[in-house]
Amino acid sequence: MEAGLFTLPNLITLGRLFAVPAAVWLMLQHRLDIAFMVFVGAGISDAIDGWLARVRNARSALGALLDPIADKALLVSVYVTLAAIGVLPDWLAILVVFRDLLIVGGVIFLWVLGVPARIKPLMISKANTFAQIALAALALLLAGFGLSAPLLLEAAIWLVAVTTFASGAAYVRQAARLTGDGRP
């Protein structure tokens, strides 16, 4: 890994992190159309910074830390704000936030126990992240541009709920195995 702080991928990641308060403010101002564009731009920047880090051999410890923080900050903020303004159900935002807190708390718990917590993203977790991003984009698109697709939105909400619950449960099971308290 490269030691440089100000690599282009890191600067792009910082830009994505700064997009979080902008997206929240836009949603609170009921400018969901522009918030949708900021969200999509942030998603594109996530792909670009990862690609640049690989092809330019510009991976860094800072980038490895900031990238997932920027991703989670954006998703959690968008879900909480969309719930606060009535676009998504409150219970879904609570579920999304609780799952993330459960994972972070689990890693801290394992660390306290002295168990190395090398948690790798599970396939269900990747599916969950994709579903969460797709639902956030769909909700912003529909609400921001005055479009209606209630059945599609409802299906996406339930897909996110199921994958969020399943991925949280999978991480709990993985942590239980690491502590020796769980079954394979």
Short mmCIF file of N, CA and C in Angstrom, two decimals:
data_model
loop_
_atom_site.label_atom_id
_atom_site.label_comp_id
_atom_site.label_asym_id
_atom_site.label_seq_id
_atom_site.Cartn_x
_atom_site.Cartn_y
_atom_site.Cartn_z
N MET A 1 0.84 -1.19 0.00
CA MET A 1 0.00 0.00 0.00
C MET A 1 0.87 1.24 0.00
N GLU A 2 0.41 2.23 -0.68
CA GLU A 2 1.11 3.50 -0.78
C GLU A 2 0.86 4.32 0.48
N ALA A 3 1.85 5.09 0.90
CA ALA A 3 1.72 5.86 2.14
C ALA A 3 1.11 7.23 1.91
N GLY A 4 1.01 7.69 0.67
CA GLY A 4 0.53 9.04 0.40
C GLY A 4 -0.90 9.29 0.84
N LEU A 5 -1.11 10.44 1.44
CA LEU A 5 -2.45 10.82 1.88
C LEU A 5 -3.26 11.41 0.74
N PHE A 6 -2.63 12.22 -0.07
CA PHE A 6 -3.37 12.99 -1.06
C PHE A 6 -3.30 12.35 -2.45
N THR A 7 -3.65 11.09 -2.51
CA THR A 7 -3.74 10.42 -3.80
C THR A 7 -5.07 10.81 -4.44
N LEU A 8 -5.15 10.70 -5.73
CA LEU A 8 -6.39 11.03 -6.43
C LEU A 8 -7.56 10.18 -5.94
N PRO A 9 -7.39 8.86 -5.76
CA PRO A 9 -8.52 8.08 -5.23
C PRO A 9 -8.97 8.57 -3.84
N ASN A 10 -8.02 8.95 -2.97
CA ASN A 10 -8.39 9.45 -1.65
C ASN A 10 -9.15 10.76 -1.74
N LEU A 11 -8.73 11.63 -2.65
CA LEU A 11 -9.43 12.91 -2.82
C LEU A 11 -10.85 12.69 -3.33
N ILE A 12 -11.02 11.72 -4.22
CA ILE A 12 -12.37 11.39 -4.71
C ILE A 12 -13.22 10.84 -3.57
N THR A 13 -12.63 9.98 -2.75
CA THR A 13 -13.35 9.43 -1.59
C THR A 13 -13.74 10.55 -0.63
N LEU A 14 -12.84 11.48 -0.37
CA LEU A 14 -13.17 12.63 0.49
C LEU A 14 -14.32 13.44 -0.10
N GLY A 15 -14.31 13.60 -1.42
CA GLY A 15 -15.42 14.30 -2.08
C GLY A 15 -16.73 13.58 -1.85
N ARG A 16 -16.71 12.25 -1.89
CA ARG A 16 -17.92 11.47 -1.63
C ARG A 16 -18.37 11.65 -0.18
N LEU A 17 -17.42 11.72 0.73
CA LEU A 17 -17.75 11.95 2.13
C LEU A 17 -18.40 13.32 2.32
N PHE A 18 -17.89 14.32 1.62
CA PHE A 18 -18.47 15.66 1.69
C PHE A 18 -19.82 15.74 0.98
N ALA A 19 -20.11 14.78 0.13
CA ALA A 19 -21.43 14.74 -0.53
C ALA A 19 -22.53 14.34 0.43
N VAL A 20 -22.16 13.69 1.54
CA VAL A 20 -23.17 13.23 2.51
C VAL A 20 -23.99 14.39 3.07
N PRO A 21 -23.36 15.41 3.68
CA PRO A 21 -24.20 16.51 4.20
C PRO A 21 -24.94 17.24 3.10
N ALA A 22 -24.36 17.32 1.91
CA ALA A 22 -25.06 17.98 0.80
C ALA A 22 -26.32 17.20 0.44
N ALA A 23 -26.22 15.89 0.35
CA ALA A 23 -27.39 15.06 0.01
C ALA A 23 -28.46 15.18 1.08
N VAL A 24 -28.05 15.15 2.35
CA VAL A 24 -29.02 15.27 3.45
C VAL A 24 -29.71 16.63 3.39
N TRP A 25 -28.95 17.69 3.21
CA TRP A 25 -29.53 19.03 3.15
C TRP A 25 -30.51 19.14 1.98
N LEU A 26 -30.13 18.62 0.84
CA LEU A 26 -31.02 18.66 -0.33
C LEU A 26 -32.32 17.92 -0.06
N MET A 27 -32.24 16.76 0.57
CA MET A 27 -33.46 16.01 0.88
C MET A 27 -34.33 16.77 1.87
N LEU A 28 -33.71 17.38 2.87
CA LEU A 28 -34.48 18.15 3.86
C LEU A 28 -35.12 19.39 3.23
N GLN A 29 -34.53 19.88 2.16
CA GLN A 29 -35.09 21.02 1.42
C GLN A 29 -36.09 20.55 0.35
N HIS A 30 -36.37 19.27 0.34
CA HIS A 30 -37.28 18.64 -0.64
C HIS A 30 -36.80 18.82 -2.07
N ARG A 31 -35.48 18.82 -2.25
CA ARG A 31 -34.88 18.84 -3.58
C ARG A 31 -34.34 17.45 -3.87
N LEU A 32 -35.27 16.50 -3.87
CA LEU A 32 -34.88 15.11 -4.05
C LEU A 32 -34.36 14.84 -5.46
N ASP A 33 -34.74 15.68 -6.41
CA ASP A 33 -34.22 15.53 -7.77
C ASP A 33 -32.71 15.76 -7.78
N ILE A 34 -32.27 16.81 -7.13
CA ILE A 34 -30.83 17.10 -7.08
C ILE A 34 -30.13 16.10 -6.15
N ALA A 35 -30.80 15.72 -5.05
CA ALA A 35 -30.23 14.71 -4.15
C ALA A 35 -30.01 13.40 -4.90
N PHE A 36 -30.94 13.06 -5.80
CA PHE A 36 -30.77 11.86 -6.62
C PHE A 36 -29.49 11.95 -7.44
N MET A 37 -29.26 13.11 -8.05
CA MET A 37 -28.06 13.29 -8.87
C MET A 37 -26.79 13.23 -8.02
N VAL A 38 -26.83 13.81 -6.82
CA VAL A 38 -25.68 13.73 -5.91
C VAL A 38 -25.42 12.28 -5.52
N PHE A 39 -26.49 11.54 -5.23
CA PHE A 39 -26.37 10.13 -4.84
C PHE A 39 -25.77 9.30 -5.98
N VAL A 40 -26.27 9.50 -7.18
CA VAL A 40 -25.73 8.77 -8.34
C VAL A 40 -24.27 9.16 -8.57
N GLY A 41 -23.98 10.46 -8.46
CA GLY A 41 -22.60 10.93 -8.61
C GLY A 41 -21.67 10.30 -7.58
N ALA A 42 -22.16 10.18 -6.36
CA ALA A 42 -21.37 9.54 -5.30
C ALA A 42 -21.13 8.07 -5.63
N GLY A 43 -22.14 7.40 -6.16
CA GLY A 43 -21.98 6.01 -6.55
C GLY A 43 -20.96 5.84 -7.67
N ILE A 44 -21.02 6.73 -8.64
CA ILE A 44 -20.04 6.68 -9.74
C ILE A 44 -18.64 6.95 -9.20
N SER A 45 -18.52 7.91 -8.29
CA SER A 45 -17.21 8.23 -7.72
C SER A 45 -16.64 7.05 -6.94
N ASP A 46 -17.50 6.25 -6.33
CA ASP A 46 -17.05 5.07 -5.60
C ASP A 46 -16.41 4.07 -6.56
N ALA A 47 -17.03 3.88 -7.71
CA ALA A 47 -16.46 2.98 -8.71
C ALA A 47 -15.15 3.53 -9.27
N ILE A 48 -15.12 4.84 -9.52
CA ILE A 48 -13.93 5.46 -10.11
C ILE A 48 -12.75 5.42 -9.15
N ASP A 49 -12.98 5.75 -7.86
CA ASP A 49 -11.83 5.78 -6.95
C ASP A 49 -11.24 4.39 -6.74
N GLY A 50 -12.08 3.38 -6.69
CA GLY A 50 -11.57 2.02 -6.56
C GLY A 50 -10.78 1.59 -7.79
N TRP A 51 -11.30 1.92 -8.96
CA TRP A 51 -10.62 1.58 -10.21
C TRP A 51 -9.27 2.30 -10.29
N LEU A 52 -9.27 3.61 -9.98
CA LEU A 52 -8.03 4.38 -10.03
C LEU A 52 -6.99 3.84 -9.04
N ALA A 53 -7.44 3.48 -7.86
CA ALA A 53 -6.50 2.95 -6.86
C ALA A 53 -5.82 1.69 -7.37
N ARG A 54 -6.58 0.86 -8.09
CA ARG A 54 -6.01 -0.38 -8.62
C ARG A 54 -5.08 -0.11 -9.80
N VAL A 55 -5.55 0.63 -10.80
CA VAL A 55 -4.76 0.78 -12.02
C VAL A 55 -3.56 1.70 -11.84
N ARG A 56 -3.64 2.64 -10.92
CA ARG A 56 -2.51 3.55 -10.68
C ARG A 56 -1.66 3.08 -9.51
N ASN A 57 -1.98 1.90 -8.98
CA ASN A 57 -1.28 1.38 -7.81
C ASN A 57 -1.23 2.44 -6.71
N ALA A 58 -2.38 3.05 -6.46
CA ALA A 58 -2.47 4.14 -5.49
C ALA A 58 -3.30 3.73 -4.28
N ARG A 59 -3.25 2.46 -3.93
CA ARG A 59 -3.96 2.01 -2.73
C ARG A 59 -3.24 2.55 -1.51
N SER A 60 -4.01 2.93 -0.51
CA SER A 60 -3.40 3.46 0.71
C SER A 60 -4.20 3.01 1.92
N ALA A 61 -3.56 3.05 3.08
CA ALA A 61 -4.25 2.70 4.32
C ALA A 61 -5.40 3.68 4.57
N LEU A 62 -5.17 4.96 4.27
CA LEU A 62 -6.22 5.96 4.46
C LEU A 62 -7.41 5.65 3.55
N GLY A 63 -7.15 5.32 2.31
CA GLY A 63 -8.23 4.98 1.39
C GLY A 63 -9.00 3.75 1.82
N ALA A 64 -8.27 2.75 2.33
CA ALA A 64 -8.92 1.53 2.81
C ALA A 64 -9.82 1.82 4.00
N LEU A 65 -9.48 2.83 4.78
CA LEU A 65 -10.30 3.22 5.93
C LEU A 65 -11.46 4.12 5.50
N LEU A 66 -11.16 5.13 4.67
CA LEU A 66 -12.17 6.13 4.30
C LEU A 66 -13.25 5.60 3.37
N ASP A 67 -12.89 4.71 2.46
CA ASP A 67 -13.85 4.25 1.46
C ASP A 67 -15.10 3.62 2.08
N PRO A 68 -14.96 2.63 2.97
CA PRO A 68 -16.17 2.07 3.57
C PRO A 68 -16.90 3.05 4.49
N ILE A 69 -16.16 3.97 5.12
CA ILE A 69 -16.81 4.98 5.96
C ILE A 69 -17.68 5.88 5.10
N ALA A 70 -17.14 6.32 3.96
CA ALA A 70 -17.91 7.18 3.05
C ALA A 70 -19.14 6.46 2.53
N ASP A 71 -18.98 5.19 2.17
CA ASP A 71 -20.11 4.40 1.66
C ASP A 71 -21.21 4.28 2.71
N LYS A 72 -20.83 3.88 3.93
CA LYS A 72 -21.82 3.69 4.99
C LYS A 72 -22.44 5.01 5.41
N ALA A 73 -21.64 6.06 5.50
CA ALA A 73 -22.17 7.37 5.89
C ALA A 73 -23.23 7.82 4.90
N LEU A 74 -22.97 7.62 3.62
CA LEU A 74 -23.93 8.03 2.60
C LEU A 74 -25.21 7.21 2.70
N LEU A 75 -25.08 5.89 2.73
CA LEU A 75 -26.27 5.04 2.75
C LEU A 75 -27.11 5.25 4.01
N VAL A 76 -26.47 5.25 5.17
CA VAL A 76 -27.22 5.42 6.42
C VAL A 76 -27.88 6.79 6.45
N SER A 77 -27.17 7.83 6.04
CA SER A 77 -27.74 9.18 6.04
C SER A 77 -28.92 9.29 5.09
N VAL A 78 -28.80 8.69 3.93
CA VAL A 78 -29.90 8.73 2.96
C VAL A 78 -31.12 7.99 3.51
N TYR A 79 -30.91 6.81 4.08
CA TYR A 79 -32.04 6.05 4.63
C TYR A 79 -32.73 6.78 5.77
N VAL A 80 -31.95 7.32 6.69
CA VAL A 80 -32.53 8.04 7.83
C VAL A 80 -33.28 9.27 7.36
N THR A 81 -32.70 10.00 6.42
CA THR A 81 -33.36 11.22 5.94
C THR A 81 -34.61 10.89 5.12
N LEU A 82 -34.54 9.89 4.26
CA LEU A 82 -35.73 9.51 3.49
C LEU A 82 -36.85 9.04 4.42
N ALA A 83 -36.50 8.39 5.51
CA ALA A 83 -37.53 8.00 6.49
C ALA A 83 -38.07 9.23 7.21
N ALA A 84 -37.19 10.15 7.57
CA ALA A 84 -37.61 11.36 8.30
C ALA A 84 -38.57 12.21 7.48
N ILE A 85 -38.41 12.22 6.16
CA ILE A 85 -39.31 13.03 5.33
C ILE A 85 -40.47 12.22 4.75
N GLY A 86 -40.58 10.96 5.17
CA GLY A 86 -41.74 10.16 4.80
C GLY A 86 -41.67 9.44 3.47
N VAL A 87 -40.50 9.34 2.87
CA VAL A 87 -40.37 8.65 1.59
C VAL A 87 -40.18 7.15 1.79
N LEU A 88 -39.45 6.77 2.81
CA LEU A 88 -39.26 5.36 3.17
C LEU A 88 -39.82 5.14 4.57
N PRO A 89 -40.23 3.91 4.88
CA PRO A 89 -40.77 3.65 6.22
C PRO A 89 -39.68 3.76 7.30
N ASP A 90 -40.09 4.30 8.45
CA ASP A 90 -39.17 4.45 9.58
C ASP A 90 -38.53 3.12 9.97
N TRP A 91 -39.35 2.06 10.01
CA TRP A 91 -38.85 0.77 10.46
C TRP A 91 -37.70 0.27 9.58
N LEU A 92 -37.73 0.62 8.30
CA LEU A 92 -36.66 0.17 7.41
C LEU A 92 -35.35 0.89 7.72
N ALA A 93 -35.44 2.20 7.95
CA ALA A 93 -34.24 2.96 8.31
C ALA A 93 -33.66 2.43 9.62
N ILE A 94 -34.53 2.13 10.58
CA ILE A 94 -34.08 1.58 11.86
C ILE A 94 -33.38 0.24 11.64
N LEU A 95 -33.95 -0.61 10.80
CA LEU A 95 -33.35 -1.92 10.52
C LEU A 95 -31.97 -1.77 9.87
N VAL A 96 -31.86 -0.87 8.90
CA VAL A 96 -30.59 -0.65 8.20
C VAL A 96 -29.53 -0.15 9.18
N VAL A 97 -29.89 0.83 10.00
CA VAL A 97 -28.94 1.39 10.97
C VAL A 97 -28.58 0.33 12.02
N PHE A 98 -29.57 -0.40 12.51
CA PHE A 98 -29.32 -1.41 13.54
C PHE A 98 -28.36 -2.48 13.03
N ARG A 99 -28.54 -2.93 11.80
CA ARG A 99 -27.64 -3.95 11.23
C ARG A 99 -26.21 -3.44 11.20
N ASP A 100 -26.01 -2.19 10.76
CA ASP A 100 -24.66 -1.64 10.71
C ASP A 100 -24.06 -1.50 12.11
N LEU A 101 -24.88 -1.05 13.07
CA LEU A 101 -24.40 -0.94 14.45
C LEU A 101 -24.07 -2.31 15.03
N LEU A 102 -24.87 -3.30 14.69
CA LEU A 102 -24.64 -4.67 15.15
C LEU A 102 -23.30 -5.19 14.64
N ILE A 103 -23.00 -4.92 13.39
CA ILE A 103 -21.73 -5.38 12.81
C ILE A 103 -20.56 -4.67 13.47
N VAL A 104 -20.64 -3.35 13.59
CA VAL A 104 -19.56 -2.59 14.22
C VAL A 104 -19.39 -3.02 15.68
N GLY A 105 -20.52 -3.14 16.38
CA GLY A 105 -20.47 -3.60 17.77
C GLY A 105 -19.88 -4.99 17.90
N GLY A 106 -20.21 -5.86 16.96
CA GLY A 106 -19.66 -7.21 16.97
C GLY A 106 -18.16 -7.23 16.77
N VAL A 107 -17.67 -6.39 15.86
CA VAL A 107 -16.22 -6.30 15.64
C VAL A 107 -15.52 -5.80 16.90
N ILE A 108 -16.10 -4.79 17.54
CA ILE A 108 -15.52 -4.26 18.79
C ILE A 108 -15.55 -5.34 19.88
N PHE A 109 -16.66 -6.05 19.97
CA PHE A 109 -16.79 -7.13 20.96
C PHE A 109 -15.72 -8.20 20.74
N LEU A 110 -15.53 -8.60 19.49
CA LEU A 110 -14.51 -9.60 19.18
C LEU A 110 -13.12 -9.08 19.54
N TRP A 111 -12.88 -7.80 19.27
CA TRP A 111 -11.59 -7.19 19.58
C TRP A 111 -11.34 -7.22 21.09
N VAL A 112 -12.38 -6.88 21.88
CA VAL A 112 -12.27 -6.91 23.34
C VAL A 112 -11.96 -8.33 23.82
N LEU A 113 -12.55 -9.33 23.18
CA LEU A 113 -12.28 -10.72 23.55
C LEU A 113 -10.91 -11.21 23.07
N GLY A 114 -10.25 -10.39 22.26
CA GLY A 114 -8.95 -10.80 21.72
C GLY A 114 -9.06 -11.73 20.53
N VAL A 115 -10.24 -11.77 19.93
CA VAL A 115 -10.46 -12.62 18.75
C VAL A 115 -10.19 -11.78 17.51
N PRO A 116 -9.27 -12.22 16.65
CA PRO A 116 -9.04 -11.45 15.42
C PRO A 116 -10.31 -11.43 14.56
N ALA A 117 -10.77 -10.24 14.27
CA ALA A 117 -12.04 -10.08 13.54
C ALA A 117 -11.75 -9.73 12.09
N ARG A 118 -11.36 -10.71 11.34
CA ARG A 118 -11.15 -10.48 9.90
C ARG A 118 -12.44 -10.81 9.19
N ILE A 119 -13.33 -9.85 9.24
CA ILE A 119 -14.65 -10.03 8.65
C ILE A 119 -14.56 -9.66 7.17
N LYS A 120 -14.82 -10.62 6.33
CA LYS A 120 -14.85 -10.36 4.89
C LYS A 120 -16.31 -10.23 4.48
N PRO A 121 -16.57 -9.35 3.51
CA PRO A 121 -17.96 -9.22 3.06
C PRO A 121 -18.51 -10.55 2.54
N LEU A 122 -19.66 -10.91 3.03
CA LEU A 122 -20.33 -12.14 2.61
C LEU A 122 -21.13 -11.86 1.34
N MET A 123 -21.46 -12.90 0.60
CA MET A 123 -22.26 -12.72 -0.62
C MET A 123 -23.61 -12.07 -0.30
N ILE A 124 -24.25 -12.48 0.80
CA ILE A 124 -25.54 -11.88 1.17
C ILE A 124 -25.36 -10.41 1.52
N SER A 125 -24.21 -10.07 2.08
CA SER A 125 -23.93 -8.67 2.41
C SER A 125 -23.76 -7.84 1.14
N LYS A 126 -23.10 -8.41 0.15
CA LYS A 126 -22.94 -7.71 -1.13
C LYS A 126 -24.29 -7.52 -1.80
N ALA A 127 -25.13 -8.55 -1.75
CA ALA A 127 -26.48 -8.44 -2.31
C ALA A 127 -27.29 -7.39 -1.56
N ASN A 128 -27.11 -7.35 -0.24
CA ASN A 128 -27.81 -6.36 0.58
C ASN A 128 -27.37 -4.95 0.23
N THR A 129 -26.07 -4.75 0.09
CA THR A 129 -25.57 -3.42 -0.27
C THR A 129 -26.13 -2.99 -1.62
N PHE A 130 -26.13 -3.89 -2.59
CA PHE A 130 -26.68 -3.58 -3.90
C PHE A 130 -28.16 -3.21 -3.78
N ALA A 131 -28.92 -4.00 -3.01
CA ALA A 131 -30.35 -3.74 -2.84
C ALA A 131 -30.58 -2.40 -2.14
N GLN A 132 -29.77 -2.09 -1.13
CA GLN A 132 -29.91 -0.82 -0.42
C GLN A 132 -29.63 0.36 -1.35
N ILE A 133 -28.59 0.26 -2.15
CA ILE A 133 -28.26 1.34 -3.09
C ILE A 133 -29.37 1.49 -4.12
N ALA A 134 -29.84 0.37 -4.66
CA ALA A 134 -30.90 0.41 -5.67
C ALA A 134 -32.17 1.04 -5.11
N LEU A 135 -32.55 0.66 -3.88
CA LEU A 135 -33.76 1.23 -3.28
C LEU A 135 -33.60 2.72 -3.02
N ALA A 136 -32.46 3.13 -2.50
CA ALA A 136 -32.24 4.56 -2.24
C ALA A 136 -32.33 5.35 -3.55
N ALA A 137 -31.70 4.84 -4.60
CA ALA A 137 -31.76 5.52 -5.89
C ALA A 137 -33.18 5.55 -6.43
N LEU A 138 -33.89 4.43 -6.32
CA LEU A 138 -35.27 4.35 -6.79
C LEU A 138 -36.17 5.33 -6.03
N ALA A 139 -36.04 5.35 -4.71
CA ALA A 139 -36.87 6.25 -3.90
C ALA A 139 -36.59 7.71 -4.23
N LEU A 140 -35.32 8.06 -4.38
CA LEU A 140 -34.96 9.44 -4.74
C LEU A 140 -35.46 9.78 -6.14
N LEU A 141 -35.32 8.85 -7.07
CA LEU A 141 -35.78 9.07 -8.44
C LEU A 141 -37.29 9.30 -8.49
N LEU A 142 -38.04 8.40 -7.87
CA LEU A 142 -39.50 8.50 -7.90
C LEU A 142 -39.98 9.78 -7.21
N ALA A 143 -39.51 10.00 -5.98
CA ALA A 143 -39.96 11.18 -5.23
C ALA A 143 -39.42 12.47 -5.83
N GLY A 144 -38.20 12.43 -6.33
CA GLY A 144 -37.58 13.64 -6.86
C GLY A 144 -38.15 14.11 -8.17
N PHE A 145 -38.65 13.18 -8.96
CA PHE A 145 -39.14 13.55 -10.29
C PHE A 145 -40.64 13.33 -10.43
N GLY A 146 -41.32 13.15 -9.30
CA GLY A 146 -42.78 13.02 -9.31
C GLY A 146 -43.29 11.80 -10.04
N LEU A 147 -42.54 10.71 -10.00
CA LEU A 147 -42.94 9.48 -10.67
C LEU A 147 -43.62 8.55 -9.68
N SER A 148 -44.37 7.60 -10.19
CA SER A 148 -45.08 6.68 -9.31
C SER A 148 -44.88 5.24 -9.78
N ALA A 149 -44.44 4.42 -8.86
CA ALA A 149 -44.29 2.98 -9.10
C ALA A 149 -44.43 2.29 -7.75
N PRO A 150 -45.64 2.35 -7.16
CA PRO A 150 -45.81 1.86 -5.79
C PRO A 150 -45.49 0.38 -5.60
N LEU A 151 -45.84 -0.45 -6.56
CA LEU A 151 -45.55 -1.88 -6.42
C LEU A 151 -44.04 -2.16 -6.48
N LEU A 152 -43.36 -1.49 -7.38
CA LEU A 152 -41.91 -1.64 -7.48
C LEU A 152 -41.23 -1.15 -6.20
N LEU A 153 -41.67 0.00 -5.70
CA LEU A 153 -41.10 0.55 -4.47
C LEU A 153 -41.34 -0.38 -3.29
N GLU A 154 -42.56 -0.90 -3.17
CA GLU A 154 -42.89 -1.81 -2.08
C GLU A 154 -42.06 -3.09 -2.16
N ALA A 155 -41.90 -3.63 -3.36
CA ALA A 155 -41.08 -4.84 -3.54
C ALA A 155 -39.63 -4.57 -3.15
N ALA A 156 -39.12 -3.42 -3.56
CA ALA A 156 -37.73 -3.07 -3.23
C ALA A 156 -37.55 -2.88 -1.72
N ILE A 157 -38.54 -2.29 -1.07
CA ILE A 157 -38.49 -2.11 0.39
C ILE A 157 -38.38 -3.47 1.08
N TRP A 158 -39.23 -4.41 0.66
CA TRP A 158 -39.21 -5.73 1.29
C TRP A 158 -37.95 -6.51 0.95
N LEU A 159 -37.43 -6.34 -0.25
CA LEU A 159 -36.17 -6.99 -0.62
C LEU A 159 -35.04 -6.48 0.29
N VAL A 160 -34.99 -5.17 0.50
CA VAL A 160 -33.97 -4.60 1.39
C VAL A 160 -34.16 -5.11 2.81
N ALA A 161 -35.41 -5.17 3.28
CA ALA A 161 -35.66 -5.66 4.64
C ALA A 161 -35.16 -7.09 4.80
N VAL A 162 -35.48 -7.95 3.85
CA VAL A 162 -35.09 -9.36 3.94
C VAL A 162 -33.57 -9.51 3.86
N THR A 163 -32.93 -8.83 2.90
CA THR A 163 -31.47 -8.98 2.76
C THR A 163 -30.73 -8.33 3.93
N THR A 164 -31.28 -7.25 4.47
CA THR A 164 -30.65 -6.61 5.63
C THR A 164 -30.69 -7.54 6.83
N PHE A 165 -31.87 -8.13 7.07
CA PHE A 165 -32.00 -9.08 8.19
C PHE A 165 -31.10 -10.30 7.98
N ALA A 166 -31.13 -10.86 6.77
CA ALA A 166 -30.34 -12.06 6.49
C ALA A 166 -28.84 -11.79 6.61
N SER A 167 -28.38 -10.65 6.12
CA SER A 167 -26.94 -10.37 6.21
C SER A 167 -26.53 -10.10 7.65
N GLY A 168 -27.37 -9.42 8.42
CA GLY A 168 -27.08 -9.22 9.84
C GLY A 168 -26.98 -10.54 10.57
N ALA A 169 -27.93 -11.44 10.30
CA ALA A 169 -27.92 -12.76 10.94
C ALA A 169 -26.68 -13.55 10.53
N ALA A 170 -26.27 -13.43 9.27
CA ALA A 170 -25.09 -14.15 8.80
C ALA A 170 -23.83 -13.66 9.50
N TYR A 171 -23.72 -12.36 9.74
CA TYR A 171 -22.57 -11.83 10.46
C TYR A 171 -22.58 -12.26 11.93
N VAL A 172 -23.75 -12.32 12.54
CA VAL A 172 -23.85 -12.80 13.92
C VAL A 172 -23.38 -14.26 13.98
N ARG A 173 -23.81 -15.05 13.02
CA ARG A 173 -23.39 -16.46 12.97
C ARG A 173 -21.88 -16.58 12.77
N GLN A 174 -21.33 -15.74 11.90
CA GLN A 174 -19.89 -15.76 11.66
C GLN A 174 -19.13 -15.38 12.94
N ALA A 175 -19.61 -14.37 13.65
CA ALA A 175 -18.97 -13.96 14.91
C ALA A 175 -19.06 -15.06 15.95
N ALA A 176 -20.20 -15.73 16.01
CA ALA A 176 -20.36 -16.83 16.97
C ALA A 176 -19.36 -17.95 16.68
N ARG A 177 -19.12 -18.23 15.41
CA ARG A 177 -18.14 -19.25 15.04
C ARG A 177 -16.73 -18.82 15.45
N LEU A 178 -16.43 -17.53 15.29
CA LEU A 178 -15.09 -17.04 15.64
C LEU A 178 -14.82 -17.15 17.13
N THR A 179 -15.85 -17.01 17.94
CA THR A 179 -15.67 -17.10 19.40
C THR A 179 -15.76 -18.53 19.89
N GLY A 180 -16.11 -19.45 19.00
CA GLY A 180 -16.22 -20.85 19.38
C GLY A 180 -17.55 -21.19 20.02
N ASP A 181 -18.49 -20.23 20.00
CA ASP A 181 -19.79 -20.46 20.62
C ASP A 181 -20.85 -20.91 19.63
N GLY A 182 -20.50 -20.90 18.35
CA GLY A 182 -21.52 -21.22 17.35
C GLY A 182 -21.24 -22.53 16.67
N ARG A 183 -22.25 -23.02 16.01
CA ARG A 183 -22.10 -24.25 15.22
C ARG A 183 -21.69 -23.88 13.81
N PRO A 184 -20.96 -24.76 13.13
CA PRO A 184 -20.55 -24.46 11.74
C PRO A 184 -21.72 -24.37 10.79
#
